[in-house]
Coordinates of C-alpha atoms in Angstrom, one line a residue:
X1 CA -73.1 -138.0 -66.3
X2 CA -74.9 -142.0 -66.3
X3 CA -77.4 -140.0 -63.6
X4 CA -80.3 -142.9 -65.4
X5 CA -81.4 -145.3 -61.6
X6 CA -82.0 -142.2 -60.7
X7 CA -85.0 -140.8 -62.5
X8 CA -87.7 -143.7 -60.8
X9 CA -87.7 -140.4 -58.0
X10 CA -88.6 -138.2 -57.5
X11 CA -86.9 -134.7 -58.6
X12 CA -87.4 -133.6 -54.2
X13 CA -85.3 -137.0 -53.8
X14 CA -82.5 -136.4 -56.8
X15 CA -82.2 -133.8 -55.1
X16 CA -81.5 -134.8 -51.5
X17 CA -79.2 -137.8 -52.7
X18 CA -77.0 -135.4 -54.7
X19 CA -77.1 -133.2 -51.8
X20 CA -75.8 -135.9 -49.3
X21 CA -73.4 -137.0 -51.8
X22 CA -71.8 -133.8 -51.7
X23 CA -71.7 -133.3 -48.0
X24 CA -70.0 -136.7 -47.9
X25 CA -67.4 -135.3 -50.5
X26 CA -67.0 -131.6 -48.3
X27 CA -66.4 -133.6 -44.9
X28 CA -63.5 -135.5 -46.6
X29 CA -61.8 -133.1 -47.8
X30 CA -62.5 -131.4 -44.7
X31 CA -61.1 -133.1 -42.6
X32 CA -57.4 -133.9 -44.9
X33 CA -56.8 -130.6 -45.7
X34 CA -53.2 -130.9 -44.7
X35 CA -52.1 -134.1 -47.8
X36 CA -54.9 -131.8 -50.1
X37 CA -53.9 -129.2 -49.5
X38 CA -49.9 -130.1 -50.0
X39 CA -51.7 -131.8 -52.9
X40 CA -53.0 -129.1 -54.1
X41 CA -50.0 -126.8 -53.7
X42 CA -47.3 -129.0 -55.7
X43 CA -50.1 -129.3 -58.3
X44 CA -50.8 -125.7 -58.9
X45 CA -46.9 -125.5 -58.8
X46 CA -46.2 -127.6 -61.4
X47 CA -49.2 -126.5 -64.3
X48 CA -47.4 -122.8 -63.5
X49 CA -43.8 -123.4 -63.6
X50 CA -44.8 -126.7 -67.4
X51 CA -44.6 -123.4 -69.4
X52 CA -40.8 -122.9 -68.1
X53 CA -39.6 -126.1 -68.4
X54 CA -41.0 -127.0 -71.4
X55 CA -39.4 -123.8 -72.9
X56 CA -35.9 -125.6 -70.9
X57 CA -36.7 -129.2 -73.1
X58 CA -36.8 -127.1 -76.2
X59 CA -33.3 -125.9 -76.1
X60 CA -31.6 -129.3 -75.3
X61 CA -32.1 -129.1 -71.4
X62 CA -33.1 -132.9 -69.8
X63 CA -36.9 -131.4 -68.7
X64 CA -35.5 -134.1 -64.7
X65 CA -32.4 -131.7 -64.5
X66 CA -34.9 -129.1 -65.6
X67 CA -36.9 -129.5 -62.9
X68 CA -34.4 -130.2 -60.2
X69 CA -32.6 -126.6 -60.8
X70 CA -36.1 -124.6 -61.3
X71 CA -37.0 -126.7 -57.4
X72 CA -34.1 -126.3 -55.7
X73 CA -33.8 -122.6 -56.7
X74 CA -37.6 -122.3 -55.0
X75 CA -36.7 -124.3 -52.1
X76 CA -34.0 -122.4 -51.6
X77 CA -35.6 -118.4 -51.8
X78 CA -38.8 -120.5 -48.7
X79 CA -35.6 -121.4 -47.1
X80 CA -34.0 -117.7 -47.0
X81 CA -37.7 -116.6 -46.3
X82 CA -38.8 -118.9 -43.6
X83 CA -34.6 -117.7 -41.8
X84 CA -35.9 -114.4 -42.0
X85 CA -39.0 -115.4 -40.3
X86 CA -36.8 -116.8 -38.0
X87 CA -35.0 -114.3 -37.1
X88 CA -37.4 -111.8 -36.6
X89 CA -40.1 -114.0 -34.2
X90 CA -38.3 -113.4 -30.3
X91 CA -38.7 -109.7 -30.8
X92 CA -42.1 -110.3 -32.2
X93 CA -43.1 -112.3 -30.2
X94 CA -41.9 -109.9 -27.6
X95 CA -43.7 -106.9 -28.8
X96 CA -47.0 -108.7 -29.0
X97 CA -45.9 -108.9 -25.7
X98 CA -45.6 -105.8 -24.8
X99 CA -48.2 -104.1 -27.4
X100 CA -51.9 -103.9 -25.4
X101 CA -50.2 -102.2 -22.6
X102 CA -48.4 -99.7 -25.5
X103 CA -51.9 -98.9 -26.4
X104 CA -53.5 -97.9 -24.1
X105 CA -50.8 -95.6 -23.5
X106 CA -51.6 -94.0 -27.0
X107 CA -55.2 -93.9 -26.5
X108 CA -55.3 -92.1 -23.7
X109 CA -55.9 -89.0 -26.2
X110 CA -58.5 -90.9 -28.3
X111 CA -60.7 -91.4 -25.0
X112 CA -59.8 -87.2 -23.6
X113 CA -60.7 -86.3 -27.5
X114 CA -64.4 -88.8 -26.4
X115 CA -64.4 -87.5 -22.8
X116 CA -65.3 -83.7 -24.8
X117 CA -67.8 -85.3 -27.1
X118 CA -69.6 -86.4 -24.4
X119 CA -68.5 -89.6 -24.0
X120 CA -66.7 -91.0 -20.9
X121 CA -64.8 -94.6 -22.5
X122 CA -61.1 -94.9 -20.3
X123 CA -58.4 -96.8 -22.4
X124 CA -59.4 -100.4 -20.2
X125 CA -62.8 -100.1 -20.9
X126 CA -62.1 -99.8 -25.1
X127 CA -59.2 -102.2 -24.4
X128 CA -61.7 -104.4 -23.7
X129 CA -63.2 -105.3 -26.6
X130 CA -60.1 -106.7 -27.7
X131 CA -58.9 -110.3 -26.3
X132 CA -54.9 -109.4 -25.7
X133 CA -54.5 -112.1 -24.4
X134 CA -55.5 -113.8 -27.3
X135 CA -53.6 -112.0 -29.8
X136 CA -50.9 -112.7 -28.1
X137 CA -51.7 -116.0 -27.4
X138 CA -52.0 -116.1 -32.1
X139 CA -48.9 -114.8 -32.9
X140 CA -47.2 -117.2 -30.1
X141 CA -48.2 -120.0 -32.1
X142 CA -48.1 -118.9 -35.6
X143 CA -44.7 -118.0 -35.1
X144 CA -43.7 -121.5 -33.7
X145 CA -45.3 -122.8 -37.0
X146 CA -42.4 -121.4 -39.6
X147 CA -39.8 -124.0 -38.2
X148 CA -41.8 -127.1 -39.1
X149 CA -43.0 -124.7 -42.4
X150 CA -39.2 -126.2 -44.0
X151 CA -40.6 -130.4 -43.9
X152 CA -44.2 -129.3 -45.6
X153 CA -42.6 -127.1 -48.0
X154 CA -40.2 -130.2 -49.2
X155 CA -42.6 -132.5 -49.2
X156 CA -44.7 -130.2 -51.3
X157 CA -41.6 -129.8 -54.7
X158 CA -41.0 -132.6 -54.0
X159 CA -44.8 -134.3 -55.5
X160 CA -44.3 -131.4 -57.3
X161 CA -40.7 -132.8 -59.3
X162 CA -42.3 -135.4 -60.4
X163 CA -45.5 -134.5 -61.2
X164 CA -43.6 -131.6 -63.8
X165 CA -41.9 -135.3 -65.0
X166 CA -45.0 -136.5 -65.7
X167 CA -47.0 -134.0 -67.3
X168 CA -46.0 -134.5 -70.8
X169 CA -46.9 -138.5 -70.5
X170 CA -50.3 -137.6 -68.0
X171 CA -51.3 -134.8 -71.4
X172 CA -50.2 -137.5 -74.5
X173 CA -52.4 -140.1 -72.1
X174 CA -55.5 -137.6 -72.0
X175 CA -56.1 -136.3 -75.5
X176 CA -55.3 -139.3 -76.7
X177 CA -58.6 -141.1 -75.1
X178 CA -61.9 -140.4 -77.4
X179 CA -64.0 -139.7 -73.6
X180 CA -65.1 -136.7 -73.3
X181 CA -63.7 -134.1 -75.4
X182 CA -65.4 -131.2 -74.2
X183 CA -64.4 -131.4 -70.7
X184 CA -61.1 -132.0 -71.7
X185 CA -61.4 -128.5 -73.5
X186 CA -63.4 -127.2 -71.0
X187 CA -60.8 -128.0 -68.5
X188 CA -57.9 -127.1 -71.2
X189 CA -59.4 -123.6 -71.7
X190 CA -59.7 -123.2 -67.9
X191 CA -56.2 -124.2 -67.1
X192 CA -54.6 -121.5 -69.3
X193 CA -57.2 -118.7 -67.9
X194 CA -55.6 -119.6 -64.1
X195 CA -51.6 -120.4 -65.2
X196 CA -52.5 -116.3 -66.7
X197 CA -54.4 -115.1 -63.4
X198 CA -52.0 -116.6 -60.8
X199 CA -48.8 -114.6 -62.1
X200 CA -50.7 -111.7 -62.9
X201 CA -51.2 -111.9 -58.8
X202 CA -47.4 -113.9 -58.2
X203 CA -46.3 -110.0 -60.4
X204 CA -48.7 -108.2 -58.9
X205 CA -48.0 -109.2 -54.6
X206 CA -44.3 -109.2 -55.6
X207 CA -44.6 -105.7 -56.8
X208 CA -46.6 -104.7 -53.7
X209 CA -44.7 -106.8 -51.2
X210 CA -41.7 -104.8 -52.5
X211 CA -44.1 -101.9 -52.0
X212 CA -44.5 -101.8 -48.1
X213 CA -41.1 -103.6 -47.4
X214 CA -39.6 -100.3 -49.2
X215 CA -42.3 -98.2 -47.3
X216 CA -42.0 -99.7 -44.1
X217 CA -38.8 -99.1 -44.0
X218 CA -38.7 -95.6 -44.6
X219 CA -40.7 -95.4 -42.0
X220 CA -37.9 -97.7 -39.6
X221 CA -40.3 -99.9 -38.3
X222 CA -38.9 -103.0 -37.2
X223 CA -40.4 -106.5 -39.0
X224 CA -40.3 -104.5 -42.5
X225 CA -39.3 -107.7 -44.8
X226 CA -41.8 -109.2 -42.9
X227 CA -44.3 -106.9 -43.8
X228 CA -44.0 -107.2 -47.9
X229 CA -43.6 -111.2 -47.1
X230 CA -46.9 -110.6 -46.0
X231 CA -48.4 -108.4 -48.7
X232 CA -46.9 -110.8 -51.0
X233 CA -48.7 -113.7 -49.9
X234 CA -52.1 -112.1 -49.0
X235 CA -52.4 -111.2 -52.4
X236 CA -53.3 -113.9 -53.3
X237 CA -56.5 -114.0 -50.9
X238 CA -59.3 -112.2 -53.2
X239 CA -61.3 -108.5 -52.2
X240 CA -60.0 -108.6 -48.8
X241 CA -56.4 -109.3 -48.9
X242 CA -54.6 -106.7 -49.3
X243 CA -56.6 -105.3 -46.2
X244 CA -56.4 -108.0 -43.8
X245 CA -51.9 -107.3 -44.5
X246 CA -52.1 -104.1 -43.9
X247 CA -53.4 -104.2 -40.1
X248 CA -50.2 -105.4 -38.4
X249 CA -48.1 -102.7 -40.1
X250 CA -51.4 -100.2 -38.7
X251 CA -50.8 -101.1 -35.2
X252 CA -47.0 -100.5 -35.5
X253 CA -47.0 -97.7 -37.0
X254 CA -49.3 -96.4 -34.4
X255 CA -47.3 -97.5 -31.2
X256 CA -44.8 -96.1 -32.4
X257 CA -45.8 -93.5 -33.5
X258 CA -49.0 -90.8 -33.5
X259 CA -52.6 -91.9 -35.1
X260 CA -52.5 -89.9 -37.6
X261 CA -48.9 -92.1 -38.9
X262 CA -51.6 -94.6 -38.3
X263 CA -54.2 -93.5 -40.8
X264 CA -51.5 -91.7 -42.8
X265 CA -50.7 -95.8 -43.5
X266 CA -53.8 -97.7 -44.1
X267 CA -54.8 -94.9 -46.5
X268 CA -50.9 -96.0 -48.2
X269 CA -53.0 -99.4 -47.7
X270 CA -56.0 -98.4 -49.4
X271 CA -54.6 -96.9 -52.3
X272 CA -52.2 -99.6 -52.9
X273 CA -55.5 -102.7 -52.8
X274 CA -56.6 -99.5 -55.9
X275 CA -53.9 -99.4 -57.6
X276 CA -53.4 -102.8 -58.2
X277 CA -57.0 -104.8 -58.4
X278 CA -58.1 -101.8 -60.4
X279 CA -55.2 -101.1 -62.1
X280 CA -53.2 -103.4 -62.4
X281 CA -54.6 -106.4 -62.8
X282 CA -57.4 -105.3 -65.0
X283 CA -55.2 -104.2 -67.3
X284 CA -53.3 -107.6 -67.6
X285 CA -56.3 -110.0 -66.9
X286 CA -59.0 -108.4 -68.9
X287 CA -61.7 -110.2 -68.4
X288 CA -60.5 -113.4 -69.1
X289 CA -62.2 -114.9 -65.4
X290 CA -65.3 -113.1 -65.2
X291 CA -66.0 -113.4 -61.6
X292 CA -67.6 -110.6 -59.6
X293 CA -66.5 -109.2 -56.5
X294 CA -69.1 -111.1 -55.3
X295 CA -68.7 -114.5 -56.3
X296 CA -65.2 -113.7 -55.1
X297 CA -65.3 -113.0 -51.3
X298 CA -68.1 -116.1 -51.2
X299 CA -65.4 -118.5 -52.6
X300 CA -63.0 -116.9 -50.6
X301 CA -65.1 -117.8 -47.3
X302 CA -66.1 -121.0 -48.8
X303 CA -62.3 -122.3 -49.5
X304 CA -60.9 -120.6 -46.2
X305 CA -63.3 -123.0 -43.6
X306 CA -62.8 -126.4 -45.9
X307 CA -59.0 -126.3 -46.2
X308 CA -57.9 -123.2 -44.9
X309 CA -55.4 -120.5 -45.3
X310 CA -54.4 -123.3 -48.7
X311 CA -57.7 -121.9 -49.7
X312 CA -58.5 -119.1 -49.2
X313 CA -55.0 -118.9 -51.7
X314 CA -56.8 -120.7 -54.4
X315 CA -60.1 -119.9 -53.9
X316 CA -60.5 -118.1 -57.4
X317 CA -58.7 -120.7 -59.2
X318 CA -60.3 -123.9 -57.7
X319 CA -63.9 -122.1 -57.9
X320 CA -63.1 -121.0 -61.5
X321 CA -62.1 -124.5 -62.8
X322 CA -65.0 -126.1 -60.5
X323 CA -67.2 -123.8 -62.9
X324 CA -66.2 -124.7 -66.8
X325 CA -66.4 -128.2 -65.8
X326 CA -69.7 -128.4 -64.2
X327 CA -70.5 -125.9 -67.8
X328 CA -69.2 -128.5 -69.9
X329 CA -70.5 -131.5 -67.9
X330 CA -73.7 -129.9 -68.7
X331 CA -73.6 -129.0 -71.9
X332 CA -75.8 -132.3 -73.7
X333 CA -74.5 -134.1 -76.3
X334 CA -73.7 -133.0 -78.9

């Protein structure tokens, strides 16, 4: 990067200027988050699906036709999930409104145990720690957004279609250029590592979602499919994802059964999370990304604050790619 015009200034002034530029860029990304999220998702999906499309093209299937077929299948899957979630929305809203009263009834046993320990609490006092009205409003708001998700995903897949079709031409033009060869090499290595990471996370999330769906169905819980979908989506969120997915199911079992069953469900999620994140994913990934848990957590907090749930899902890939690009740019020219 050519920063020669900054050299006459003091290091403090240079750092202040760079910080101001970074702040302007971050504010722009934050304000443009709805559009940026769609473009990022379309780009990452295109990169993930490009090997499959290229393999079909080698077997004589036109690239535009194979791209349309894959996108149509993905869109059909999204439609089925959205329709299933929309069908369960009224019952889930009703449960969220009834939950505070049901939780109060379940807390009677807890208050009696606390009384024996010398701590006097009523159920209402315990419920004051939770803003139940806010919980109901949050659930209702999120569920009301489900029907509009279809048009959002249609735009994502439309952008993805053009990206998949033009990706080979973009690669050819990029590699034909002799400028920044080190940057191109780092970017290619980063994209390959991220592609493997996302595939492994997708497989782990799919496995975890099926296990949660089956476990919820065996317990006779309503919304078992929803809890499985939630596990699949939140598995992309680093460190905290599967624990966040456990909260609704633990609360539901506490309402329907008792504290012992809810504790068993919480333990089940802990074991599942440890199995997926500490056994399955490391075996498949090895040390490809080489990011510590602290770095993953900080990346999650930063990108979630900047881009919302999409940023939380793409936190690790975005951070790793930026790291590879930054290291390539900082290397002295040979």
